[in-house]
PDB file of C-alpha atoms in Angstrom:
ATOM      1  CA  UNK A1108    -119.841 114.482  58.294  1.00 80.00           C
ATOM      2  CA  UNK A1109    -118.539 110.887  58.708  1.00 91.00           C
ATOM      3  CA  UNK A1110    -119.754 108.835  61.625  1.00 95.00           C
ATOM      4  CA  UNK A1111    -117.006 108.522  64.274  1.00 97.00           C
ATOM      5  CA  UNK A1112    -116.283 105.664  66.536  1.00 96.00           C
ATOM      6  CA  UNK A1113    -117.836 106.034  70.034  1.00 96.00           C
ATOM      7  CA  UNK A1114    -115.679 105.887  73.133  1.00 96.00           C
ATOM      8  CA  UNK A1115    -116.752 103.932  76.195  1.00 96.00           C
ATOM      9  CA  UNK A1116    -118.831 106.088  78.548  1.00 97.00           C
ATOM     10  CA  UNK A1117    -118.542 103.677  81.490  1.00 97.00           C
ATOM     11  CA  UNK A1118    -117.679 105.680  84.516  1.00 97.00           C
ATOM     12  CA  UNK A1119    -117.965 109.025  82.856  1.00 98.00           C
ATOM     13  CA  UNK A1120    -119.643 111.653  84.942  1.00 98.00           C
ATOM     14  CA  UNK A1121    -122.530 113.211  83.118  1.00 98.00           C
ATOM     15  CA  UNK A1122    -124.665 116.246  84.455  1.00 98.00           C
ATOM     16  CA  UNK A1123    -128.129 116.453  82.807  1.00 98.00           C
ATOM     17  CA  UNK A1124    -130.264 119.537  83.527  1.00 97.00           C
ATOM     18  CA  UNK A1125    -134.017 119.267  83.157  1.00 92.00           C
ATOM     19  CA  UNK A1126    -133.897 115.552  83.911  1.00 94.00           C
ATOM     20  CA  UNK A1127    -137.443 115.151  85.487  1.00 90.00           C
ATOM     21  CA  UNK A1128    -139.120 114.712  82.083  1.00 85.00           C
ATOM     22  CA  UNK A1129    -138.817 114.855  78.368  1.00 87.00           C
ATOM     23  CA  UNK A1130    -135.494 114.719  76.505  1.00 90.00           C
ATOM     24  CA  UNK A1131    -133.608 115.021  79.790  1.00 92.00           C
ATOM     25  CA  UNK A1132    -135.161 111.894  81.298  1.00 92.00           C
ATOM     26  CA  UNK A1133    -134.778 110.025  78.078  1.00 92.00           C
ATOM     27  CA  UNK A1134    -131.206 111.055  77.791  1.00 95.00           C
ATOM     28  CA  UNK A1135    -130.486 109.856  81.358  1.00 96.00           C
ATOM     29  CA  UNK A1136    -131.798 106.461  80.540  1.00 94.00           C
ATOM     30  CA  UNK A1137    -129.650 106.372  77.352  1.00 95.00           C
ATOM     31  CA  UNK A1138    -126.522 107.228  79.322  1.00 97.00           C
ATOM     32  CA  UNK A1139    -127.292 104.859  82.060  1.00 96.00           C
ATOM     33  CA  UNK A1140    -127.368 101.985  79.546  1.00 95.00           C
ATOM     34  CA  UNK A1141    -123.912 103.024  78.566  1.00 95.00           C
ATOM     35  CA  UNK A1142    -122.500 102.881  82.101  1.00 96.00           C
ATOM     36  CA  UNK A1143    -122.247 106.604  82.851  1.00 97.00           C
ATOM     37  CA  UNK A1144    -122.522 108.021  86.324  1.00 98.00           C
ATOM     38  CA  UNK A1145    -125.382 110.423  86.255  1.00 98.00           C
ATOM     39  CA  UNK A1146    -125.964 113.747  88.018  1.00 98.00           C
ATOM     40  CA  UNK A1147    -129.728 114.598  87.496  1.00 98.00           C
ATOM     41  CA  UNK A1148    -130.967 118.128  87.936  1.00 97.00           C
ATOM     42  CA  UNK A1149    -134.416 119.635  87.911  1.00 93.00           C
ATOM     43  CA  UNK A1150    -136.784 121.591  90.110  1.00 87.00           C
ATOM     44  CA  UNK A1151    -139.643 119.150  90.359  1.00 76.00           C
ATOM     45  CA  UNK A1152    -138.901 116.517  92.964  1.00 74.00           C
ATOM     46  CA  UNK A1153    -142.353 115.594  94.247  1.00 71.00           C
ATOM     47  CA  UNK A1154    -145.351 114.925  91.952  1.00 62.00           C
ATOM     48  CA  UNK A1155    -147.075 118.056  90.597  1.00 65.00           C
ATOM     49  CA  UNK A1156    -150.603 117.692  89.322  1.00 62.00           C
ATOM     50  CA  UNK A1157    -149.978 120.217  86.529  1.00 61.00           C
ATOM     51  CA  UNK A1158    -146.739 118.748  85.195  1.00 65.00           C
ATOM     52  CA  UNK A1159    -145.750 115.170  84.342  1.00 65.00           C
ATOM     53  CA  UNK A1160    -142.584 113.563  85.752  1.00 71.00           C
ATOM     54  CA  UNK A1161    -140.350 114.232  88.704  1.00 89.00           C
ATOM     55  CA  UNK A1162    -136.685 114.072  89.502  1.00 93.00           C
ATOM     56  CA  UNK A1163    -137.134 111.227  91.978  1.00 92.00           C
ATOM     57  CA  UNK A1164    -139.007 109.158  89.343  1.00 92.00           C
ATOM     58  CA  UNK A1165    -136.045 109.577  86.963  1.00 95.00           C
ATOM     59  CA  UNK A1166    -133.620 108.609  89.673  1.00 96.00           C
ATOM     60  CA  UNK A1167    -135.660 105.486  90.484  1.00 94.00           C
ATOM     61  CA  UNK A1168    -135.674 104.498  86.853  1.00 93.00           C
ATOM     62  CA  UNK A1169    -131.894 104.903  86.556  1.00 95.00           C
ATOM     63  CA  UNK A1170    -131.187 103.046  89.748  1.00 95.00           C
ATOM     64  CA  UNK A1171    -133.461 100.141  88.645  1.00 93.00           C
ATOM     65  CA  UNK A1172    -131.098  99.642  85.587  1.00 90.00           C
ATOM     66  CA  UNK A1173    -128.147  99.258  87.983  1.00 94.00           C
ATOM     67  CA  UNK A1174    -126.510 102.548  87.078  1.00 96.00           C
ATOM     68  CA  UNK A1175    -125.140 105.030  89.536  1.00 97.00           C
ATOM     69  CA  UNK A1176    -126.918 108.379  89.895  1.00 98.00           C
ATOM     70  CA  UNK A1177    -127.760 111.120  92.243  1.00 98.00           C
ATOM     71  CA  UNK A1178    -130.622 113.680  92.054  1.00 97.00           C
ATOM     72  CA  UNK A1179    -129.982 117.303  92.918  1.00 97.00           C
ATOM     73  CA  UNK A1180    -133.032 119.592  93.087  1.00 96.00           C
ATOM     74  CA  UNK A1181    -131.864 122.683  91.194  1.00 97.00           C
ATOM     75  CA  UNK A1182    -133.550 125.931  90.388  1.00 95.00           C
ATOM     76  CA  UNK A1183    -131.603 126.984  87.204  1.00 96.00           C
ATOM     77  CA  UNK A1184    -132.291 130.590  87.961  1.00 95.00           C
ATOM     78  CA  UNK A1185    -130.335 130.299  91.315  1.00 96.00           C
ATOM     79  CA  UNK A1186    -126.566 130.742  91.162  1.00 97.00           C
ATOM     80  CA  UNK A1187    -126.270 129.074  94.576  1.00 98.00           C
ATOM     81  CA  UNK A1188    -128.173 125.952  93.239  1.00 98.00           C
ATOM     82  CA  UNK A1189    -125.936 125.751  90.221  1.00 98.00           C
ATOM     83  CA  UNK A1190    -122.782 125.741  92.414  1.00 98.00           C
ATOM     84  CA  UNK A1191    -124.417 123.201  94.601  1.00 98.00           C
ATOM     85  CA  UNK A1192    -125.133 120.988  91.596  1.00 98.00           C
ATOM     86  CA  UNK A1193    -121.466 120.960  90.459  1.00 98.00           C
ATOM     87  CA  UNK A1194    -120.188 120.539  94.009  1.00 98.00           C
ATOM     88  CA  UNK A1195    -122.502 117.501  94.446  1.00 98.00           C
ATOM     89  CA  UNK A1196    -121.164 115.934  91.224  1.00 98.00           C
ATOM     90  CA  UNK A1197    -117.624 116.332  92.471  1.00 98.00           C
ATOM     91  CA  UNK A1198    -118.408 115.122  95.918  1.00 98.00           C
ATOM     92  CA  UNK A1199    -120.233 111.953  94.748  1.00 98.00           C
ATOM     93  CA  UNK A1200    -118.263 111.042  91.614  1.00 98.00           C
ATOM     94  CA  UNK A1201    -114.959 113.000  91.705  1.00 98.00           C
ATOM     95  CA  UNK A1202    -115.504 115.314  88.815  1.00 98.00           C
ATOM     96  CA  UNK A1203    -117.558 116.166  85.598  1.00 98.00           C
ATOM     97  CA  UNK A1204    -116.864 114.832  82.096  1.00 98.00           C
ATOM     98  CA  UNK A1205    -119.990 115.856  80.234  1.00 98.00           C
ATOM     99  CA  UNK A1206    -122.421 118.685  80.852  1.00 98.00           C
ATOM    100  CA  UNK A1207    -125.777 118.557  79.043  1.00 98.00           C
ATOM    101  CA  UNK A1208    -127.502 121.937  79.182  1.00 98.00           C
ATOM    102  CA  UNK A1209    -131.110 120.587  78.482  1.00 93.00           C
ATOM    103  CA  UNK A1210    -133.323 122.461  80.889  1.00 90.00           C
ATOM    104  CA  UNK A1211    -135.347 125.432  79.507  1.00 86.00           C
ATOM    105  CA  UNK A1212    -138.157 127.685  80.847  1.00 84.00           C
ATOM    106  CA  UNK A1213    -141.070 126.155  78.936  1.00 73.00           C
ATOM    107  CA  UNK A1214    -143.923 126.158  81.387  1.00 69.00           C
ATOM    108  CA  UNK A1215    -146.254 128.763  82.833  1.00 70.00           C
ATOM    109  CA  UNK A1216    -148.229 131.467  81.030  1.00 77.00           C
ATOM    110  CA  UNK A1217    -145.148 132.966  79.245  1.00 76.00           C
ATOM    111  CA  UNK A1218    -145.999 130.859  76.258  1.00 72.00           C
ATOM    112  CA  UNK A1219    -149.436 132.388  75.883  1.00 73.00           C
ATOM    113  CA  UNK A1220    -148.310 136.088  76.336  1.00 82.00           C
ATOM    114  CA  UNK A1221    -147.776 138.293  73.458  1.00 82.00           C
ATOM    115  CA  UNK A1222    -144.786 140.712  73.319  1.00 87.00           C
ATOM    116  CA  UNK A1223    -146.560 143.631  74.901  1.00 92.00           C
ATOM    117  CA  UNK A1224    -147.963 141.493  77.555  1.00 91.00           C
ATOM    118  CA  UNK A1225    -144.524 140.236  78.785  1.00 91.00           C
ATOM    119  CA  UNK A1226    -143.187 141.743  81.911  1.00 93.00           C
ATOM    120  CA  UNK A1227    -139.546 142.515  82.349  1.00 95.00           C
ATOM    121  CA  UNK A1228    -139.540 139.741  85.045  1.00 94.00           C
ATOM    122  CA  UNK A1229    -140.938 137.246  82.487  1.00 92.00           C
ATOM    123  CA  UNK A1230    -138.226 138.252  79.989  1.00 94.00           C
ATOM    124  CA  UNK A1231    -135.333 138.068  82.572  1.00 95.00           C
ATOM    125  CA  UNK A1232    -136.458 134.744  83.865  1.00 94.00           C
ATOM    126  CA  UNK A1233    -136.254 133.141  80.361  1.00 93.00           C
ATOM    127  CA  UNK A1234    -132.659 134.402  80.060  1.00 96.00           C
ATOM    128  CA  UNK A1235    -131.886 133.322  83.591  1.00 96.00           C
ATOM    129  CA  UNK A1236    -132.804 129.714  82.882  1.00 95.00           C
ATOM    130  CA  UNK A1237    -132.029 129.371  79.171  1.00 95.00           C
ATOM    131  CA  UNK A1238    -128.780 131.292  78.887  1.00 97.00           C
ATOM    132  CA  UNK A1239    -127.393 132.480  82.201  1.00 98.00           C
ATOM    133  CA  UNK A1240    -127.540 129.079  83.825  1.00 98.00           C
ATOM    134  CA  UNK A1241    -125.611 127.319  81.000  1.00 98.00           C
ATOM    135  CA  UNK A1242    -123.067 130.162  81.137  1.00 98.00           C
ATOM    136  CA  UNK A1243    -122.479 129.699  84.871  1.00 98.00           C
ATOM    137  CA  UNK A1244    -122.394 125.863  84.634  1.00 98.00           C
ATOM    138  CA  UNK A1245    -119.953 126.076  81.767  1.00 98.00           C
ATOM    139  CA  UNK A1246    -117.671 128.370  83.919  1.00 98.00           C
ATOM    140  CA  UNK A1247    -117.927 126.058  86.910  1.00 98.00           C
ATOM    141  CA  UNK A1248    -117.203 122.772  85.003  1.00 98.00           C
ATOM    142  CA  UNK A1249    -114.478 124.042  82.732  1.00 98.00           C
ATOM    143  CA  UNK A1250    -111.538 123.917  85.291  1.00 98.00           C
ATOM    144  CA  UNK A1251    -112.813 120.468  86.433  1.00 98.00           C
ATOM    145  CA  UNK A1252    -112.961 119.114  82.900  1.00 98.00           C
ATOM    146  CA  UNK A1253    -109.559 120.624  82.104  1.00 98.00           C
ATOM    147  CA  UNK A1254    -108.091 118.919  85.094  1.00 98.00           C
ATOM    148  CA  UNK A1255    -109.418 115.509  83.871  1.00 98.00           C
ATOM    149  CA  UNK A1256    -107.950 115.994  80.378  1.00 98.00           C
ATOM    150  CA  UNK A1257    -110.984 117.498  78.629  1.00 98.00           C
ATOM    151  CA  UNK A1258    -114.726 117.014  78.386  1.00 98.00           C
ATOM    152  CA  UNK A1259    -117.839 117.739  76.452  1.00 98.00           C
ATOM    153  CA  UNK A1260    -120.545 120.459  76.790  1.00 98.00           C
ATOM    154  CA  UNK A1261    -123.710 119.968  74.794  1.00 98.00           C
ATOM    155  CA  UNK A1262    -126.293 122.782  74.627  1.00 97.00           C
ATOM    156  CA  UNK A1263    -129.817 121.965  73.599  1.00 94.00           C
ATOM    157  CA  UNK A1264    -131.017 124.627  71.115  1.00 89.00           C
ATOM    158  CA  UNK A1265    -134.173 125.246  69.229  1.00 81.00           C
ATOM    159  CA  UNK A1266    -135.195 125.546  65.527  1.00 69.00           C
ATOM    160  CA  UNK A1267    -134.656 129.373  65.643  1.00 54.00           C
ATOM    161  CA  UNK A1268    -130.887 128.713  65.557  1.00 51.00           C
ATOM    162  CA  UNK A1269    -128.395 128.569  62.756  1.00 52.00           C
ATOM    163  CA  UNK A1270    -129.001 124.888  62.016  1.00 51.00           C
ATOM    164  CA  UNK A1271    -131.461 126.057  59.339  1.00 52.00           C
ATOM    165  CA  UNK A1272    -129.238 128.778  58.089  1.00 55.00           C
ATOM    166  CA  UNK A1273    -130.382 130.206  54.716  1.00 54.00           C
ATOM    167  CA  UNK A1274    -128.784 132.948  52.540  1.00 50.00           C
ATOM    168  CA  UNK A1275    -131.528 135.084  53.987  1.00 52.00           C
ATOM    169  CA  UNK A1276    -133.252 133.756  57.049  1.00 51.00           C
ATOM    170  CA  UNK A1277    -136.841 132.683  56.553  1.00 54.00           C
ATOM    171  CA  UNK A1278    -139.635 134.708  58.259  1.00 57.00           C
ATOM    172  CA  UNK A1279    -140.649 133.293  61.645  1.00 58.00           C
ATOM    173  CA  UNK A1280    -144.123 131.832  61.843  1.00 57.00           C
ATOM    174  CA  UNK A1281    -146.336 133.454  64.453  1.00 58.00           C
ATOM    175  CA  UNK A1282    -148.466 130.442  65.156  1.00 55.00           C
ATOM    176  CA  UNK A1283    -149.694 127.119  63.906  1.00 52.00           C
ATOM    177  CA  UNK A1284    -153.500 127.207  64.362  1.00 53.00           C
ATOM    178  CA  UNK A1285    -153.984 128.324  67.911  1.00 52.00           C
ATOM    179  CA  UNK A1286    -150.546 127.129  69.003  1.00 51.00           C
ATOM    180  CA  UNK A1287    -148.361 130.250  69.499  1.00 54.00           C
ATOM    181  CA  UNK A1288    -144.854 130.231  68.132  1.00 60.00           C
ATOM    182  CA  UNK A1289    -144.336 133.844  69.174  1.00 68.00           C
ATOM    183  CA  UNK A1290    -142.330 133.412  72.340  1.00 78.00           C
ATOM    184  CA  UNK A1291    -139.757 136.137  72.276  1.00 85.00           C
ATOM    185  CA  UNK A1292    -137.876 135.317  75.506  1.00 88.00           C
ATOM    186  CA  UNK A1293    -137.579 131.631  74.656  1.00 86.00           C
ATOM    187  CA  UNK A1294    -136.256 132.017  71.127  1.00 86.00           C
ATOM    188  CA  UNK A1295    -134.073 134.978  71.820  1.00 89.00           C
ATOM    189  CA  UNK A1296    -132.369 133.399  74.803  1.00 92.00           C
ATOM    190  CA  UNK A1297    -131.829 130.053  72.945  1.00 90.00           C
ATOM    191  CA  UNK A1298    -130.418 131.924  69.909  1.00 90.00           C
ATOM    192  CA  UNK A1299    -128.000 133.552  72.332  1.00 93.00           C
ATOM    193  CA  UNK A1300    -127.018 130.174  73.779  1.00 95.00           C
ATOM    194  CA  UNK A1301    -126.131 129.043  70.207  1.00 93.00           C
ATOM    195  CA  UNK A1302    -123.863 132.034  69.761  1.00 93.00           C
ATOM    196  CA  UNK A1303    -122.305 131.617  73.203  1.00 96.00           C
ATOM    197  CA  UNK A1304    -121.230 128.032  72.366  1.00 96.00           C
ATOM    198  CA  UNK A1305    -119.826 129.321  69.054  1.00 95.00           C
ATOM    199  CA  UNK A1306    -117.728 132.029  70.554  1.00 96.00           C
ATOM    200  CA  UNK A1307    -116.519 129.873  73.533  1.00 98.00           C
ATOM    201  CA  UNK A1308    -115.366 126.909  71.358  1.00 98.00           C
ATOM    202  CA  UNK A1309    -111.864 128.150  70.436  1.00 98.00           C
ATOM    203  CA  UNK A1310    -110.887 129.059  73.970  1.00 98.00           C
ATOM    204  CA  UNK A1311    -112.325 125.853  75.490  1.00 98.00           C
ATOM    205  CA  UNK A1312    -110.723 123.697  72.666  1.00 98.00           C
ATOM    206  CA  UNK A1313    -107.348 124.695  74.017  1.00 98.00           C
ATOM    207  CA  UNK A1314    -108.464 123.023  77.282  1.00 98.00           C
ATOM    208  CA  UNK A1315    -109.574 119.872  75.538  1.00 98.00           C
ATOM    209  CA  UNK A1316    -113.250 120.700  75.860  1.00 98.00           C
ATOM    210  CA  UNK A1317    -115.743 120.652  73.069  1.00 98.00           C
ATOM    211  CA  UNK A1318    -118.911 122.807  73.041  1.00 98.00           C
ATOM    212  CA  UNK A1319    -121.549 121.389  70.699  1.00 97.00           C
ATOM    213  CA  UNK A1320    -125.038 122.850  70.007  1.00 95.00           C
ATOM    214  CA  UNK A1321    -127.922 120.526  69.181  1.00 93.00           C
ATOM    215  CA  UNK A1322    -131.476 121.258  67.922  1.00 91.00           C
ATOM    216  CA  UNK A1323    -133.559 118.339  69.120  1.00 88.00           C
ATOM    217  CA  UNK A1324    -136.432 119.073  66.729  1.00 78.00           C
ATOM    218  CA  UNK A1325    -140.132 118.928  67.465  1.00 72.00           C
ATOM    219  CA  UNK A1326    -139.982 116.092  70.037  1.00 61.00           C
ATOM    220  CA  UNK A1327    -142.912 114.097  71.287  1.00 54.00           C
ATOM    221  CA  UNK A1328    -142.331 115.032  75.067  1.00 60.00           C
ATOM    222  CA  UNK A1329    -145.020 114.931  77.711  1.00 55.00           C
ATOM    223  CA  UNK A1330    -145.386 118.695  77.589  1.00 59.00           C
ATOM    224  CA  UNK A1331    -145.596 118.802  73.737  1.00 56.00           C
ATOM    225  CA  UNK A1332    -148.279 116.160  73.908  1.00 54.00           C
ATOM    226  CA  UNK A1333    -150.311 118.336  76.386  1.00 53.00           C
ATOM    227  CA  UNK A1334    -149.959 121.456  74.242  1.00 55.00           C
ATOM    228  CA  UNK A1335    -150.763 119.606  71.083  1.00 56.00           C
ATOM    229  CA  UNK A1336    -153.963 118.120  72.515  1.00 53.00           C
ATOM    230  CA  UNK A1337    -155.066 121.495  73.985  1.00 53.00           C
ATOM    231  CA  UNK A1338    -154.577 123.186  70.567  1.00 52.00           C
ATOM    232  CA  UNK A1339    -155.975 120.409  68.680  1.00 54.00           C
ATOM    233  CA  UNK A1340    -153.025 119.851  66.464  1.00 54.00           C
ATOM    234  CA  UNK A1341    -151.521 116.854  64.699  1.00 57.00           C
ATOM    235  CA  UNK A1342    -148.349 115.639  66.404  1.00 61.00           C
ATOM    236  CA  UNK A1343    -147.578 112.974  63.889  1.00 63.00           C
ATOM    237  CA  UNK A1344    -144.487 114.879  62.683  1.00 62.00           C
ATOM    238  CA  UNK A1345    -142.982 114.936  66.252  1.00 69.00           C
ATOM    239  CA  UNK A1346    -139.938 112.650  66.612  1.00 77.00           C
ATOM    240  CA  UNK A1347    -139.636 110.200  69.508  1.00 80.00           C
ATOM    241  CA  UNK A1348    -137.591 111.369  72.489  1.00 83.00           C
ATOM    242  CA  UNK A1349    -134.926 108.788  71.866  1.00 89.00           C
ATOM    243  CA  UNK A1350    -133.860 110.505  68.676  1.00 91.00           C
ATOM    244  CA  UNK A1351    -132.297 113.490  70.380  1.00 92.00           C
ATOM    245  CA  UNK A1352    -131.210 111.299  73.384  1.00 94.00           C
ATOM    246  CA  UNK A1353    -129.244 109.040  71.020  1.00 95.00           C
ATOM    247  CA  UNK A1354    -127.560 111.845  69.356  1.00 95.00           C
ATOM    248  CA  UNK A1355    -126.578 113.292  72.750  1.00 97.00           C
ATOM    249  CA  UNK A1356    -124.909 109.991  73.567  1.00 97.00           C
ATOM    250  CA  UNK A1357    -123.147 110.105  70.202  1.00 97.00           C
ATOM    251  CA  UNK A1358    -121.759 113.688  70.652  1.00 98.00           C
ATOM    252  CA  UNK A1359    -120.770 112.745  74.240  1.00 98.00           C
ATOM    253  CA  UNK A1360    -118.716 109.735  73.146  1.00 97.00           C
ATOM    254  CA  UNK A1361    -117.459 110.457  69.636  1.00 98.00           C
ATOM    255  CA  UNK A1362    -113.754 109.923  69.231  1.00 98.00           C
ATOM    256  CA  UNK A1363    -112.966 113.321  67.703  1.00 98.00           C
ATOM    257  CA  UNK A1364    -115.301 115.908  69.203  1.00 98.00           C
ATOM    258  CA  UNK A1365    -113.346 118.885  67.954  1.00 98.00           C
ATOM    259  CA  UNK A1366    -114.696 118.232  64.562  1.00 97.00           C
ATOM    260  CA  UNK A1367    -118.065 119.301  65.900  1.00 97.00           C
ATOM    261  CA  UNK A1368    -117.088 121.962  68.460  1.00 97.00           C
ATOM    262  CA  UNK A1369    -118.598 125.482  68.052  1.00 96.00           C
ATOM    263  CA  UNK A1370    -121.260 124.088  65.622  1.00 94.00           C
ATOM    264  CA  UNK A1371    -124.914 123.498  65.797  1.00 92.00           C
ATOM    265  CA  UNK A1372    -126.599 120.281  64.624  1.00 93.00           C
ATOM    266  CA  UNK A1373    -130.182 119.015  64.120  1.00 91.00           C
ATOM    267  CA  UNK A1374    -130.695 115.637  65.804  1.00 91.00           C
ATOM    268  CA  UNK A1375    -133.058 114.097  63.366  1.00 89.00           C
ATOM    269  CA  UNK A1376    -131.001 115.018  60.332  1.00 90.00           C
ATOM    270  CA  UNK A1377    -127.750 113.961  61.784  1.00 93.00           C
ATOM    271  CA  UNK A1378    -129.042 110.649  63.020  1.00 93.00           C
ATOM    272  CA  UNK A1379    -130.195 109.840  59.515  1.00 93.00           C
ATOM    273  CA  UNK A1380    -127.095 111.159  57.643  1.00 94.00           C
ATOM    274  CA  UNK A1381    -124.712 109.380  60.006  1.00 95.00           C
ATOM    275  CA  UNK A1382    -126.673 106.078  59.784  1.00 95.00           C
ATOM    276  CA  UNK A1383    -127.223 105.788  63.455  1.00 94.00           C
ATOM    277  CA  UNK A1384    -130.115 103.479  64.551  1.00 89.00           C
ATOM    278  CA  UNK A1385    -132.044 104.190  67.631  1.00 85.00           C
ATOM    279  CA  UNK A1386    -131.237 100.795  69.050  1.00 71.00           C
ATOM    280  CA  UNK A1387    -127.561 100.942  67.956  1.00 59.00           C
ATOM    281  CA  UNK A1388    -125.097  99.474  70.471  1.00 54.00           C
ATOM    282  CA  UNK A1389    -122.179 101.922  70.353  1.00 51.00           C
ATOM    283  CA  UNK A1390    -119.072 101.016  68.464  1.00 46.00           C
ATOM    284  CA  UNK A1391    -116.733 101.651  71.293  1.00 47.00           C
ATOM    285  CA  UNK A1392    -113.024 101.916  71.627  1.00 45.00           C
ATOM    286  CA  UNK A1393    -110.746 102.734  74.584  1.00 41.00           C
TER     287      UNK A1393
END
């Protein structure tokens, strides 16, 4: 890979799901600094004593930078909410240029349940949020992006994906200490999302739309910090949230996105190999 020039994101309309905390919130701040118009989606609007971060807090942070943004409370498992999210983006900003499918079902007791303890409802909810929501959002934004000359869709993946492809895939760890890595619904649905992007890429490329998968790595998000503390683990290997956020901005603005479409990338590795600094000001061109 060769580092590409980055196009100006000023005025581009960017939908970010899961924007109340973590990588979604950090990405919103990164895009705001580049002048994008932001459509922020998440379920948590008011403070929740069990979860850090809210959609309104992210919106306030973005507006304080002088950027334009709207917050749309969205249950990713609700088809009606997904339609409302896209409608709100079109009504407020006139269209959609970038869709970042960041949200995932990562809370609740699903993470502590073993396979035989999972209910069918648990399993289907993971797929509703992690796979079916991106599927629906991609369908909704595709004609909008095509009418605007193209666009970018970036799906946030996980380390279970093909970014670590080996001649024979390595065995999956069950746990690290008391921290469970056996979360069947999460990993299965995210792997399906990787493949969805791969198979959609040729069709969407004819419409000028790139579909890029990105594994953010083990990121020092608020939720990871809580889980690490609960399990008594060392989180020194976790990367800062601005690592995946910076790479999302790169993939959303790179001059030749079709070089990357249908492929899966690892944020930390690509940041290093392309020589992108976290505090880089983008090399822009119009």
